[in-house]
Coordinates of C-alpha atoms and ligand atoms in Angstrom, one line a residue:
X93 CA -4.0 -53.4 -16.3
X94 CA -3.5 -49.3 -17.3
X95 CA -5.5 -47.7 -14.6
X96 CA -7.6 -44.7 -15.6
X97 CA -5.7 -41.0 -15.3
X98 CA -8.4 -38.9 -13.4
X99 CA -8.7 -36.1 -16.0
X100 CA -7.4 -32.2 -15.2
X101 CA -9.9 -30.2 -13.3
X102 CA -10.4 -26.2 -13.3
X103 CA -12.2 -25.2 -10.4
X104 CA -13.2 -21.7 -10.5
X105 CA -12.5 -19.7 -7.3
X106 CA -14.4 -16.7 -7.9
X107 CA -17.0 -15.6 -11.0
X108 CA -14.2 -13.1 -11.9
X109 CA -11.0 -14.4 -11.4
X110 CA -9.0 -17.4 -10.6
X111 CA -9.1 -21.2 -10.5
X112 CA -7.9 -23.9 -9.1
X113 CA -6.3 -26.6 -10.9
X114 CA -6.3 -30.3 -10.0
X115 CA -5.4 -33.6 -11.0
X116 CA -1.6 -32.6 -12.4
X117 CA 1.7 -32.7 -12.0
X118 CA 4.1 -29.6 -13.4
X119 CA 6.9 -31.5 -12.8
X120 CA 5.9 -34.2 -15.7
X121 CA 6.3 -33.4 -19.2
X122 CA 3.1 -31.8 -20.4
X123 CA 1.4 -33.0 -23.4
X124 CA -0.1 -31.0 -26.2
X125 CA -3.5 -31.7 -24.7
X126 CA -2.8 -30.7 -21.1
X127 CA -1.0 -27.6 -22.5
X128 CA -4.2 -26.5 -24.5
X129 CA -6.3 -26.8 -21.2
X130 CA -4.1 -24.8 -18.3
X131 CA -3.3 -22.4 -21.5
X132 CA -7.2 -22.0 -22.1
X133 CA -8.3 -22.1 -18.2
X134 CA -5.4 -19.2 -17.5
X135 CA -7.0 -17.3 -20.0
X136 CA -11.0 -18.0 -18.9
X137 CA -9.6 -17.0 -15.2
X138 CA -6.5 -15.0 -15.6
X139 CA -4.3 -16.6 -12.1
X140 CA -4.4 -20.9 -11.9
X141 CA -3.5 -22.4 -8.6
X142 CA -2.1 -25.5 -7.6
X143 CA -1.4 -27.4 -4.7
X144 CA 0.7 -30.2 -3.8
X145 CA 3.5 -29.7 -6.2
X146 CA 7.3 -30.8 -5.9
X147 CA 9.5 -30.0 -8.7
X148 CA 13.1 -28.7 -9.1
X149 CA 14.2 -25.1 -10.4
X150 CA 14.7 -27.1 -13.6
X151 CA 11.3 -28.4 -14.1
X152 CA 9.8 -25.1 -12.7
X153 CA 11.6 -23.8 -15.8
X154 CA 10.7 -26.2 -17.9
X155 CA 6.7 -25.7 -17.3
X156 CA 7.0 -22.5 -17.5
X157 CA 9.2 -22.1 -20.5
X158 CA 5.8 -23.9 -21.9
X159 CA 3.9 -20.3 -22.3
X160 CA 7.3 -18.6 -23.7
X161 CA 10.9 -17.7 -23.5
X162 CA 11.8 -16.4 -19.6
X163 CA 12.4 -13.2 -18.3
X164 CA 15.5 -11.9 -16.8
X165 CA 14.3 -9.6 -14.0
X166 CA 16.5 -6.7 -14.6
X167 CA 17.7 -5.7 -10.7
X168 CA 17.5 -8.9 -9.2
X169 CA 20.0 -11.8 -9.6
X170 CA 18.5 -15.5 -9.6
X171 CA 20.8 -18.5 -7.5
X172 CA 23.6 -19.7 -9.2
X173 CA 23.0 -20.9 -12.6
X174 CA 19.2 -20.0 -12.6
X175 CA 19.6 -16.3 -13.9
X176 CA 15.5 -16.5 -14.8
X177 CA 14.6 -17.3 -11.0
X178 CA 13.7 -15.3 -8.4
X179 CA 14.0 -16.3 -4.7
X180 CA 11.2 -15.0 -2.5
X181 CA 12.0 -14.9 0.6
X182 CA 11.2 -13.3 3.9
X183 CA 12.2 -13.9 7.6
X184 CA 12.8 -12.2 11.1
X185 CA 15.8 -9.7 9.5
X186 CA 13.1 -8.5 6.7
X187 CA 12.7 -5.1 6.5
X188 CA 10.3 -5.3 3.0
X189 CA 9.3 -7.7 1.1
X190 CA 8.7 -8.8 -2.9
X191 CA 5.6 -7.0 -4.5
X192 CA 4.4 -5.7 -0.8
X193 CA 2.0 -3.0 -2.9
X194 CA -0.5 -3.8 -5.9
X195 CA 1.1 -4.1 -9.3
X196 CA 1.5 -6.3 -12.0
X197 CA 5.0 -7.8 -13.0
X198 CA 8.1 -5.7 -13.7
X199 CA 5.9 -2.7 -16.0
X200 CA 9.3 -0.6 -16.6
X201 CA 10.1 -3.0 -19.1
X202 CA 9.4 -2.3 -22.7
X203 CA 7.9 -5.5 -23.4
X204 CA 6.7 -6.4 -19.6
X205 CA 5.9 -10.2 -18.5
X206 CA 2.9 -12.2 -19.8
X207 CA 3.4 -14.2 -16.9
X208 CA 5.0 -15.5 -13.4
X209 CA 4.9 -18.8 -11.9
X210 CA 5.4 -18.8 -7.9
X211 CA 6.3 -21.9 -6.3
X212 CA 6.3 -22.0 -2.2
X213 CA 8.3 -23.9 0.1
X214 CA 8.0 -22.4 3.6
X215 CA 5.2 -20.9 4.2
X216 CA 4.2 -19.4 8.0
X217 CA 1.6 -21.1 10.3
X218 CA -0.6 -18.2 8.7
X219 CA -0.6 -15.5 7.0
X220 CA 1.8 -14.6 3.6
X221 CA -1.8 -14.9 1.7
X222 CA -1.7 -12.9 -1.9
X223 CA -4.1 -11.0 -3.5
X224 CA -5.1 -11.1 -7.2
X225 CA -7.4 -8.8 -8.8
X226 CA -8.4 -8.7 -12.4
X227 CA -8.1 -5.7 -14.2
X228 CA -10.4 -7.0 -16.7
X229 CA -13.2 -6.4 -14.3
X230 CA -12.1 -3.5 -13.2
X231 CA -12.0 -1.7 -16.4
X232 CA -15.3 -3.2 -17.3
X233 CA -16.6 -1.3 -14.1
X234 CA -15.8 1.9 -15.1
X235 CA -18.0 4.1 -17.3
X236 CA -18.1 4.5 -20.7
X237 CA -16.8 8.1 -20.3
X238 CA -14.1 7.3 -18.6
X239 CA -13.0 4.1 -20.1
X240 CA -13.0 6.1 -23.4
X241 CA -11.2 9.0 -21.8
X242 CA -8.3 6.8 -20.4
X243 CA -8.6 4.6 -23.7
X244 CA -6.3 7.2 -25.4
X245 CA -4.1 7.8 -22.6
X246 CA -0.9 6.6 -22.2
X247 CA 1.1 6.2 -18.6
X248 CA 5.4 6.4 -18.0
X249 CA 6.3 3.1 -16.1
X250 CA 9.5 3.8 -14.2
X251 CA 11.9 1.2 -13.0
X252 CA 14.1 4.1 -11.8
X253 CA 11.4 4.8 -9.7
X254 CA 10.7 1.0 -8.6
X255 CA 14.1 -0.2 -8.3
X256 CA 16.9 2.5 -7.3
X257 CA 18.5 1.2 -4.2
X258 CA 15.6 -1.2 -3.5
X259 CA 18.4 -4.7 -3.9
X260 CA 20.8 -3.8 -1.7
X261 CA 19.8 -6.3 0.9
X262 CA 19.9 -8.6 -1.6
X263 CA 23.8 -7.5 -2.2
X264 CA 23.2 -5.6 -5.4
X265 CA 25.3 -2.2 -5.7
X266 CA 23.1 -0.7 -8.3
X267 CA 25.5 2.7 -8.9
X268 CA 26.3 1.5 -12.6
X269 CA 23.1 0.2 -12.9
X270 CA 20.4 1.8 -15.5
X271 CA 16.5 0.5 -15.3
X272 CA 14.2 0.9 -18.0
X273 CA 11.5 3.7 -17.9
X274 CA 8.6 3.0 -21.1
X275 CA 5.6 4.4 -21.8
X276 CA 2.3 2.2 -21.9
X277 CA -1.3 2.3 -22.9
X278 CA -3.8 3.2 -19.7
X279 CA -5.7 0.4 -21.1
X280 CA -4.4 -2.0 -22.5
X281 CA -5.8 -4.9 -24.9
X282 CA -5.2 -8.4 -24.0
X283 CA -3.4 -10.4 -27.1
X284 CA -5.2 -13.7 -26.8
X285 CA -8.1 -12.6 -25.2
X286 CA -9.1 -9.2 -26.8
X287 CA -10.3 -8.3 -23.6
X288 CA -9.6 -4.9 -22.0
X289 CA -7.7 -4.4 -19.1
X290 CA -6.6 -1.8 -16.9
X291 CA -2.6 -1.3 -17.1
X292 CA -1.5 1.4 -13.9
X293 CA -0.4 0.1 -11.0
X294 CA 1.2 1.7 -7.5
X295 CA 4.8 0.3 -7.6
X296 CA 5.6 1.0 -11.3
X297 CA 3.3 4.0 -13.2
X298 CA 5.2 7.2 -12.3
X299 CA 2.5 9.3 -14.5
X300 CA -0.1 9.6 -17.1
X301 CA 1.2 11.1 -20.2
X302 CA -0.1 14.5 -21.8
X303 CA -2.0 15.9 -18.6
X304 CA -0.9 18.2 -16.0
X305 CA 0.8 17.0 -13.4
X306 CA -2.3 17.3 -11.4
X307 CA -4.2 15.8 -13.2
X308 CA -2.3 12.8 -12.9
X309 CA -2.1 12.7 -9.7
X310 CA -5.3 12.5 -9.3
X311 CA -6.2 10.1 -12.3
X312 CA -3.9 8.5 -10.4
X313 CA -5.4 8.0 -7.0
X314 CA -8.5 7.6 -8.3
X315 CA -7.3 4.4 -10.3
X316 CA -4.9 3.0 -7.6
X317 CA -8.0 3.0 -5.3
X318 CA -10.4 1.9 -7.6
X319 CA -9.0 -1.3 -8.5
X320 CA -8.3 -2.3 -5.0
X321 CA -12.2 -3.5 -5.0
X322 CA -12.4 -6.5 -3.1
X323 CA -15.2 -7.5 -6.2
X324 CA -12.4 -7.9 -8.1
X325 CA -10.3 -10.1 -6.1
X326 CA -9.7 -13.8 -4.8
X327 CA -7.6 -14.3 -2.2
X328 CA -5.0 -17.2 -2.0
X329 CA -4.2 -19.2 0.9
X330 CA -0.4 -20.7 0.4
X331 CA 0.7 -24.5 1.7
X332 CA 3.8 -25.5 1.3
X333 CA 4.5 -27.2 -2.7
X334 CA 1.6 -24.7 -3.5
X335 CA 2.1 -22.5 -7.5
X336 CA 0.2 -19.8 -8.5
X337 CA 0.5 -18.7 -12.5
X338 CA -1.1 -15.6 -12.7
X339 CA -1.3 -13.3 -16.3
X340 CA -0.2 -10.0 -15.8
X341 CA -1.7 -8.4 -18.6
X342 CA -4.8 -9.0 -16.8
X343 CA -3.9 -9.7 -13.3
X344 CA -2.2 -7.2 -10.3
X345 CA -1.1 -9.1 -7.2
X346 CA -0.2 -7.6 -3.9
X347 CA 1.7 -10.1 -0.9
X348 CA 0.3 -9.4 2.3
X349 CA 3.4 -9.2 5.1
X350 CA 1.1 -9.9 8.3
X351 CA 3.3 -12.9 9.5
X352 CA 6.3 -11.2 10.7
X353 CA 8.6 -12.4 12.2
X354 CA 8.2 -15.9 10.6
X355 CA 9.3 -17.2 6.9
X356 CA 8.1 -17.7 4.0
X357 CA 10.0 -19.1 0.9
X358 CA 9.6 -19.5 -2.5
X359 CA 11.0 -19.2 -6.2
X360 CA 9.4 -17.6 -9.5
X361 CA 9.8 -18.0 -12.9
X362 CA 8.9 -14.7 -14.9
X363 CA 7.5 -15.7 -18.7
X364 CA 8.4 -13.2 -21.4
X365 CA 5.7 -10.6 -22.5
X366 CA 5.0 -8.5 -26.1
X367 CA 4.9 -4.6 -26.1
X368 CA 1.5 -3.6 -24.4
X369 CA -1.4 -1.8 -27.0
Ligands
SIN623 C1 5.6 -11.1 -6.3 O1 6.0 -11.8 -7.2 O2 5.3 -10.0 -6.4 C2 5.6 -11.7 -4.9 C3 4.3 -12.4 -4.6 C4 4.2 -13.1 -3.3 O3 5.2 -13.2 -2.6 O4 3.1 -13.6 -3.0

């Protein structure tokens, strides 16, 4: 007898943003089908979370590589033989930690991520949450005035600025080392979705293009705080074998260090993006 498979379930967390998926495995193969619906429920909810998973760097790799070609992150090396993986990882000699500040993945690029896939092992007794908010809603909360003011702005994202010096406790001697600084849209338009989305964030966009410096600055802060809204946000509580695939053309993230001195572990997988418009 062939016993029935209980079908994928997307269970939405908040009315803007994320969901949670059940009923599947990423370390399986994944059919057609199964692609079209986490595809299509990333999309409706811009950051998917699962729990329960156990898969290898290899099949980590393998669902990601699903959604597109991977990303080499350009400052930090993956383990052995697993250039396109980042280890996250934090413990009692921790002096910072990955993505402690809101942003969205790795902006200096010219062509940034369309996506990152984070798979925890250790996680502490509590605490180590992250934070998602969608910039989707948060450009849809500004005013028409503004959204048409910053809709023909562009911003310099700086991985000079992000990245100079900031691997060394991860044995990276960065002297030689050059990091990409691009320009980007202040809003930018999702490629699937249409939809707009708001495209500064604190750790990468240096300035906004073609204002004084003041200005900026201000534009700036005003932003920054702005999409910080808790409206916009879910909040997601890690176990170990927990993923969360978050968009970042729609989504910034921010990891919340409030566990110290205890660990927390994990590995991503960074999914090559297109050139922001
Ligand atoms: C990151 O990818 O920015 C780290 C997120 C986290 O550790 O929760």
């Amino acid at each position: 007898m062939v016993l029935p498979i209980d079908p994928i379930e997307v269970i939405p967390a908040t009315p803007h943003i994320g969901a949670e998926i059940r009923n599947y495995k990423m370390s399986a193969p994944m059919t057609q089908t199964q692609f079209a619906l986490i595809h299509e429920a990333l999309m409706n909810h811009q950051v998917l979370f699962f729990h329960d998973q156990q898969m290898s760097l290899t099949q980590h790799k393998e669902f990601a590589r699903r959604f597109g070609a991977l990303h080499i992150h350009p400052g930090i090396p993956g383990p052995e033989g697993h250039p396109e993986v980042i280890a996250i990882h934090t413990d009692e000699n921790s002096t910072r930690i990955a993505g402690e500040d809101w942003h969205s993945d790795v902006t200096c690029d010219g062509e940034p991520p369309m996506g990152s896939l984070l798979h925890m092992h250790e996680v502490p007794k509590s605490g180590g949450d992250t934070l998602f908010a969608s910039m989707y809603a948060a450009y849809d909360a500004l005013s028409k005035p503004l959204q048409t003011l910053l809709g023909g702005l562009t911003a310099l994202h700086s991985g000079e600025m992000a990245y100079r010096g900031r691997y060394q406790h991860r044995g990276v001697d960065d002297r030689e080392m050059t990091y990409p600084d691009n320009d980007h849209p202040v809003i930018r338009t999702h490629p699937v979705t249409q939809r707009k989305a708001l495209f500064v964030n604190r750790i990468f966009t240096a300035r906004i293009n073609g204002v004084t410096e003041a200005e900026s600055a201000a534009l700036l802060q005003f932003l920054f705080a702005h999409i910080e809204k808790p409206e916009f946000q879910v909040r997601f509580r890690w176990y170990p074998g927990s993923v969360a695939f978050w968009d970042n053309r729609a989504v910034q993230h921010y990891a919340i260090w409030d566990y110290f001195p205890q660990r927390r572990s994990g590995f991503r997988v960074t999914v090559a993006g297109d050139r922001p418009y």
